[in-house]
Coordinates of C-alpha atoms and ligand atoms in Angstrom, one line a residue:
X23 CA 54.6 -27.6 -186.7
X24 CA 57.9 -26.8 -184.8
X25 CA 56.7 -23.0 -184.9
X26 CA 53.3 -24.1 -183.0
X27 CA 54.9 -26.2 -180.6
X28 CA 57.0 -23.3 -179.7
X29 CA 53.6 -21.1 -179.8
X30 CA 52.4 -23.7 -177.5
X31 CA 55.3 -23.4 -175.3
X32 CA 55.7 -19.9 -175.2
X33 CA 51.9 -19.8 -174.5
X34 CA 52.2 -22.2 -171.2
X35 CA 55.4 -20.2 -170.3
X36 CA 53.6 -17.1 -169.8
X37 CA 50.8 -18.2 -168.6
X38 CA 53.0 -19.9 -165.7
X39 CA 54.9 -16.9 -165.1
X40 CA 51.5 -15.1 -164.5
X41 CA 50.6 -17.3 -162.2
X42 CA 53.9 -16.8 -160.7
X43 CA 53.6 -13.1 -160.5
X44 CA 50.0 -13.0 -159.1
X45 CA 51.4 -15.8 -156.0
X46 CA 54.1 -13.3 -155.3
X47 CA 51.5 -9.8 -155.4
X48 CA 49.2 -11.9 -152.8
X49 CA 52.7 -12.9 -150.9
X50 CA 53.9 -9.5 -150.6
X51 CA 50.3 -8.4 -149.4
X52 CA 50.4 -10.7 -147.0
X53 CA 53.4 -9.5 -146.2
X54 CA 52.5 -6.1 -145.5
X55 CA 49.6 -7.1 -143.1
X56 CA 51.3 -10.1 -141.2
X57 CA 53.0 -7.7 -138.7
X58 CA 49.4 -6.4 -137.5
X59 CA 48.3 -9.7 -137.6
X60 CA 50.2 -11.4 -135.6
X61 CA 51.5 -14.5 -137.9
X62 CA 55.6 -13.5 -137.0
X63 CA 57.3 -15.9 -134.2
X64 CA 60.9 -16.3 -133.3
X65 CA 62.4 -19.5 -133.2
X66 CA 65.5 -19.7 -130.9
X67 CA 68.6 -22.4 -131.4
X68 CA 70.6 -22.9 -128.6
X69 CA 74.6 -22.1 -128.5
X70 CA 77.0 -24.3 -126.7
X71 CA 80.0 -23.7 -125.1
X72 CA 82.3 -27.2 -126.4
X73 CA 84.1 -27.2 -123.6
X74 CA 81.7 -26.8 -121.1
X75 CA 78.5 -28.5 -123.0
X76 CA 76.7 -25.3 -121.8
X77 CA 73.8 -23.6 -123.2
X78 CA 75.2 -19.8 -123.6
X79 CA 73.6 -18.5 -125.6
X80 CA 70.7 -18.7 -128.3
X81 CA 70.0 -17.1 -132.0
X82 CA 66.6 -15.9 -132.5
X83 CA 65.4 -17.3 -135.6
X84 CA 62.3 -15.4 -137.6
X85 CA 59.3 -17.5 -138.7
X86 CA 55.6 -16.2 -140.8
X87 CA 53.5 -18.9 -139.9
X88 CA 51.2 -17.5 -142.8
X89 CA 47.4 -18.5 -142.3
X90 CA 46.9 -20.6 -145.5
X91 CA 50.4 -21.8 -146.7
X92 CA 51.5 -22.3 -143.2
X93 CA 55.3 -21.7 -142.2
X94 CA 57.4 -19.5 -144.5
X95 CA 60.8 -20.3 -144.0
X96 CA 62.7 -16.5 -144.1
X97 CA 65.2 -17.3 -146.8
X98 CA 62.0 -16.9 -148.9
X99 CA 60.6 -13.6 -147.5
X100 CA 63.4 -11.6 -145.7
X101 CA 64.4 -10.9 -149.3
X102 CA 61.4 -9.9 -150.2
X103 CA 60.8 -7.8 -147.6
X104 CA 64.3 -6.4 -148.2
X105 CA 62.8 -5.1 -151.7
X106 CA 59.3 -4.3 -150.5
X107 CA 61.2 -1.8 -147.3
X108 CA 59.5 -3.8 -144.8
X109 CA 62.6 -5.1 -143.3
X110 CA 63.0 -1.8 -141.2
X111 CA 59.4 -2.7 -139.3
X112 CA 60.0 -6.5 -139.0
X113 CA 63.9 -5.8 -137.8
X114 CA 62.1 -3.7 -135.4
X115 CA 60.1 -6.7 -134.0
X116 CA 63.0 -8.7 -134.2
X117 CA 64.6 -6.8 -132.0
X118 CA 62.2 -6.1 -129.3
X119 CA 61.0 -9.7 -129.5
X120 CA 64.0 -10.7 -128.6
X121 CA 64.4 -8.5 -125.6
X122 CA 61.8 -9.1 -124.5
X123 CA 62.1 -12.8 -124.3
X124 CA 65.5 -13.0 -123.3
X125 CA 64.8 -10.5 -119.6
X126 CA 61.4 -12.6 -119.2
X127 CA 63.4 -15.8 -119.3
X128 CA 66.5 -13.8 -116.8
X129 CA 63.0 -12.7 -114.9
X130 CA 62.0 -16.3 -114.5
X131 CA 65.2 -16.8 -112.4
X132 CA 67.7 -18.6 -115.4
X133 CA 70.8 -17.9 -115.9
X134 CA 71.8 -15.4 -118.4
X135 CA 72.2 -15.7 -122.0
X136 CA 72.8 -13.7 -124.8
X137 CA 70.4 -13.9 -127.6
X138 CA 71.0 -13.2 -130.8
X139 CA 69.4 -11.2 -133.8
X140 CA 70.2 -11.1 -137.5
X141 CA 70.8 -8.1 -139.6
X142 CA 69.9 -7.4 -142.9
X143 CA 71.9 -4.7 -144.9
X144 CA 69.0 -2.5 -145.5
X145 CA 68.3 -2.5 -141.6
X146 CA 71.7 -2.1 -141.0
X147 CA 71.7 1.1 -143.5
X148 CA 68.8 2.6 -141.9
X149 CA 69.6 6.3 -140.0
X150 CA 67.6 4.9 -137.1
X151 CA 69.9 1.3 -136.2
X152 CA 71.7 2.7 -133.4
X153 CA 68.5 4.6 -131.7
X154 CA 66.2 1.7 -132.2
X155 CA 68.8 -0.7 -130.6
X156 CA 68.8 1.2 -127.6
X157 CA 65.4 1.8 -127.6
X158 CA 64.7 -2.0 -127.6
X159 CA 67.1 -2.8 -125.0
X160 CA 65.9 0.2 -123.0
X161 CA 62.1 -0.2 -123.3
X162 CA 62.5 -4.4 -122.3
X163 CA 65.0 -3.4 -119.7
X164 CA 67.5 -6.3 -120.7
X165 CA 71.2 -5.2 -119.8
X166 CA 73.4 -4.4 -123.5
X167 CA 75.7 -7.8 -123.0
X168 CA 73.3 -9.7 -123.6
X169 CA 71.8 -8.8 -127.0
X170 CA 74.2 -9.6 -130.2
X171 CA 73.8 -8.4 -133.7
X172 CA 75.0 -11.4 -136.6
X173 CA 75.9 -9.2 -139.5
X174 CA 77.4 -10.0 -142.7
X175 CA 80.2 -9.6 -144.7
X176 CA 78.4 -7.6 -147.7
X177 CA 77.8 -5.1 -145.1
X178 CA 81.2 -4.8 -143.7
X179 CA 82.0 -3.8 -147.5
X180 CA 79.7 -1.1 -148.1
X181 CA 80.5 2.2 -146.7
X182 CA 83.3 1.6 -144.7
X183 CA 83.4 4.9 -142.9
X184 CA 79.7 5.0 -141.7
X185 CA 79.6 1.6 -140.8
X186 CA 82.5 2.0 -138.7
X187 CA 80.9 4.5 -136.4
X188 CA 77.6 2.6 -136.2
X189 CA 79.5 -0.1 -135.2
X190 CA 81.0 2.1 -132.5
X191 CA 78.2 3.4 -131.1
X192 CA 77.0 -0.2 -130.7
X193 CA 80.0 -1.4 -129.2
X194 CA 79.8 1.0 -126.9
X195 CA 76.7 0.4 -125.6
X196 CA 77.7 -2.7 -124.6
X197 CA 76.1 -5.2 -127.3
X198 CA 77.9 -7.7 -128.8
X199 CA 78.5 -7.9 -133.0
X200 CA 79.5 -11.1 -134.7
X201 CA 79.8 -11.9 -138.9
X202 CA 77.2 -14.4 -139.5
X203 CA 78.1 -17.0 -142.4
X204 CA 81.9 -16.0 -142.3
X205 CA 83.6 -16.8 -145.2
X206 CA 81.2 -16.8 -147.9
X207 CA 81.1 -13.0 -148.5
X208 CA 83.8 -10.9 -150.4
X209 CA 85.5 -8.9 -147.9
X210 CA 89.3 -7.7 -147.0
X211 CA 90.3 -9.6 -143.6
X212 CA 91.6 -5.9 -142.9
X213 CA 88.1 -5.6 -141.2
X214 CA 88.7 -8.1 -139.1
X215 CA 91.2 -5.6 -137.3
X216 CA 89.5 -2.6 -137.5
X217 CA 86.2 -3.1 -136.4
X218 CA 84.4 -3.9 -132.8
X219 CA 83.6 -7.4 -133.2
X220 CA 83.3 -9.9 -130.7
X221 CA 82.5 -13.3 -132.5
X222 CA 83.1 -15.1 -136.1
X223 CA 80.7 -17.8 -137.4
X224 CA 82.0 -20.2 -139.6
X225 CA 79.3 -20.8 -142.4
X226 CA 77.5 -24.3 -142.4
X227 CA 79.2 -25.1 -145.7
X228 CA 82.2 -25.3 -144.2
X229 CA 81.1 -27.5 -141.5
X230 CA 79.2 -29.8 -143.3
X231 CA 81.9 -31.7 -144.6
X232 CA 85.1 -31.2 -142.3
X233 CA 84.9 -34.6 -141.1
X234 CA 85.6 -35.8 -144.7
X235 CA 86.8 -32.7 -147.2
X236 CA 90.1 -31.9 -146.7
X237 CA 89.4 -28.4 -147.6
X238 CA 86.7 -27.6 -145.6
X239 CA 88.7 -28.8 -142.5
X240 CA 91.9 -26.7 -143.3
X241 CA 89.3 -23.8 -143.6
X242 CA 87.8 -24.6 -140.4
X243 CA 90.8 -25.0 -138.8
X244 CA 92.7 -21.5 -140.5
X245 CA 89.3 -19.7 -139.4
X246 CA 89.5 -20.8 -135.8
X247 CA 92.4 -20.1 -135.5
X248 CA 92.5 -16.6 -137.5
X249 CA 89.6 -15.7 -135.0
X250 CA 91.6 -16.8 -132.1
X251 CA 95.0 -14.1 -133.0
X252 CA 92.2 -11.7 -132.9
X253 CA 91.0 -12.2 -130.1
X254 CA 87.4 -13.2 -131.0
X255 CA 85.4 -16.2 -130.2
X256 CA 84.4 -18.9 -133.1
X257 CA 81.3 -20.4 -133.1
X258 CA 80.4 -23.4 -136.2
X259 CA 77.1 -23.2 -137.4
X260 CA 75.3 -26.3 -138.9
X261 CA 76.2 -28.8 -136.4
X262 CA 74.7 -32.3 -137.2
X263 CA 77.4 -34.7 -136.1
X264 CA 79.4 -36.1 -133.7
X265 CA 82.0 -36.4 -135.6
X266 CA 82.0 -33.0 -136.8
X267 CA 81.7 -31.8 -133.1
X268 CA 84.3 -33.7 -132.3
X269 CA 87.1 -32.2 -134.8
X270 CA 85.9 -28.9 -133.8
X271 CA 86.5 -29.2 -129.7
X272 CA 90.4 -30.9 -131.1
X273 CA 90.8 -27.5 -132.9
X274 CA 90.0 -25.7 -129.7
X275 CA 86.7 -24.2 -132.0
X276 CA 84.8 -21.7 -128.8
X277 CA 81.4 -22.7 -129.7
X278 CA 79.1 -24.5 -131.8
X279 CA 75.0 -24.2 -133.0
X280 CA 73.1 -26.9 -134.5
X281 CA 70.7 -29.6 -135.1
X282 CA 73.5 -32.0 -133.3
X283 CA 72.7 -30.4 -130.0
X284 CA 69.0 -28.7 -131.0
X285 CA 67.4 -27.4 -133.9
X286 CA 65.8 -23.9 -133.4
X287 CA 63.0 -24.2 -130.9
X288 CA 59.8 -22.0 -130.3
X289 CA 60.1 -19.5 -127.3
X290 CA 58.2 -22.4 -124.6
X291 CA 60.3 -25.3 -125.6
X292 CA 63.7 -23.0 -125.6
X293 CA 62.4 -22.4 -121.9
X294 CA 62.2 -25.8 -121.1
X295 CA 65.3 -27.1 -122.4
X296 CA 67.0 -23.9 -120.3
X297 CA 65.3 -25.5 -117.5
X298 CA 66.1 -28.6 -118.0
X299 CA 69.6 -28.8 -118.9
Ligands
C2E313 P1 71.6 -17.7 -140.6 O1 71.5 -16.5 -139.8 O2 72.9 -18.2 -141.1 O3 70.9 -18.8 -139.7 C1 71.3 -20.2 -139.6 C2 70.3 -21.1 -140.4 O4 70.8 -22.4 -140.4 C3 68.9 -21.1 -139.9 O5 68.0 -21.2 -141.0 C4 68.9 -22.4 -139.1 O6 67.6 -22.9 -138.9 C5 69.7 -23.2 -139.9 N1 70.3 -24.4 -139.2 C6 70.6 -24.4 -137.9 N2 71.2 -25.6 -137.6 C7 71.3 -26.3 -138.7 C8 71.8 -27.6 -139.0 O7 72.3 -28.3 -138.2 N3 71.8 -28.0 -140.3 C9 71.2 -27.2 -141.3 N4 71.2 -27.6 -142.5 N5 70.7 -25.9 -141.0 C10 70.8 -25.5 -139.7 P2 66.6 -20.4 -141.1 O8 66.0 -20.3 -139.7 O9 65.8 -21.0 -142.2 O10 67.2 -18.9 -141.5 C11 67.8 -18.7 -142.7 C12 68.4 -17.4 -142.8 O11 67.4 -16.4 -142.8 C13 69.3 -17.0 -141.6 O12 70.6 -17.6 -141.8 C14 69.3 -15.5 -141.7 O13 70.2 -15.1 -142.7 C15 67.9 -15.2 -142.2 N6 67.1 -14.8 -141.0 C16 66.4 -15.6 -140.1 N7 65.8 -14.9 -139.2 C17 66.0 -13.6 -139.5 C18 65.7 -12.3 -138.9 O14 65.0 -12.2 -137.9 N8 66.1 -11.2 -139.6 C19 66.9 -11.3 -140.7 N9 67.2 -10.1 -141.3 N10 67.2 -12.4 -141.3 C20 66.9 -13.6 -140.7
MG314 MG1 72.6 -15.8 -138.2
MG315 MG1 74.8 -18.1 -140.6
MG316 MG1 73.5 -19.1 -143.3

């Protein structure tokens, strides 16, 4: 009886896993095709200057607004683009996207910003970073200061000498690099020194609780103010509270994104809140 049962089980198991497997084949071709048709968008979440309360700047968030399931949040697909070697292509259209957006909004008479784009590692591996960076920048005709590339600490790790002098080259173009999610990688603060970077992001773990966890705020605080004798700029991601923006403006924190001030916003409604505000 117990050995049926497990039969049973064992049976269902697989037959769920199938299932499984078969959603993620018709994913991943969906995934291939979604570029040509269309279904990517970027999403864009303001960032605030705490002293001033201005908008500054804005990271470009990706979205697959797929035509069944409807939106895909990209925790779910970057990855699997990451394994599938589709990241390159998609980074691409990040990238230009983004120009683009960000000189049609300078076009449209606002102020400048700089917008933001995340990097994965494989995109950040590939031979043609630097070229299609300044192809992006140069084909939308947006000036280098105001793009920025969020990496991560994972890539800082791998590498070290080749990532240095892509990290160069961008530098000296003029675009901006900041460690996204700072904090939750493993990495030597030695980096911190040695490389061309211009802004740290304190992780939304951090900041979820530093109103309450005594932990979280000393790790804040040290990271603010590690930044700071570096001579970068923090910015705390995950902003929900007013609490939580107010301990970060008492330890002098530069910046700060989240659902507190906005969440991430399609193109025409980031528009209107630049008009606006
Ligand atoms: P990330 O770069 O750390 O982006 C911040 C994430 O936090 C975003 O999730 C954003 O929507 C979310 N967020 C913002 N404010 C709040 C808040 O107040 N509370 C909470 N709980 N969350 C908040 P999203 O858009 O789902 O993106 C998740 C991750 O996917 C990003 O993390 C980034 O690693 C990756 N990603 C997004 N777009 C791209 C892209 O174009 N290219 C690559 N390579 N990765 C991307
Ligand atoms: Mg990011
Ligand atoms: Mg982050
Ligand atoms: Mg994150």
């Amino acid at each position: 009886r117990a050995k049926e049962e497990r039969g049973n089980a064992l049976q269902f198991y697989s037959r769920e896993m199938s299932v499984r497997a078969v959603e993620r084949a018709e994913l991943e071709g969906a995934l291939r095709r979604a570029i040509e048709r269309k279904e990517f968008e970027l999403f864009y979440q303001p960032k605030v200057q705490l002293q001033s309360g201005r908008i500054i700047g804005a990271e470009a968030l990706i979205r697959w607004r797929h035509p069944e399931i409807g939106l895909v949040s990209p925790t779910r697909f970057i990855p699997m683009a990451e394994e599938l070697g589709l990241i390159v292509p998609i980074g691409d259209w990040v990238l230009r996207t983004a120009c683009a957006q960000n000189k049609a909004w300078q076009d449209a008479g606002l102020d400048p910003i700089c917008v933001s784009v995340n990097l994965s590692a494989r995109q950040f591996r590939d031979e043609h970073l630097v070229d299609s960076v300044a192809d992006a920048l140069d084909s939308m005709g947006l000036d280098a200061r105001h793009l920025e590339l969020e990496l991560t600490e994972s890539m800082v790790m791998n590498g070290a000498e080749l990532f240095i002098s892509k990290l160069r080259a961008l530098e000296s173009m003029g675009v901006q690099l900041s460690i996204d999610d700072f904090g939750t990688g493993y990495s030597s603060l030695s980096y911190l020194k040695r490389f061309p970077l211009h802004h740290l992001k304190i992780d939304q773990s951090f900041v979820r609780d530093i109103a309450n966890d005594l932990d979280d705020a000393t790790i804040t605080s040290s990271v603010i103010s590690l930044g700071h004798s570096l001579n970068l700029k923090v910015i705390a991601e995950g902003v929900e509270t007013a609490e939580q923006v107010e301990f970060l403006r008492r330890h002098k924190c530069d910046e700060m994104q989240g659902n507190f001030f906005s969440k991430p916003l399609p193109a025409d409604d980031f528009f209107h809140l630049l008009q606006t505000h």
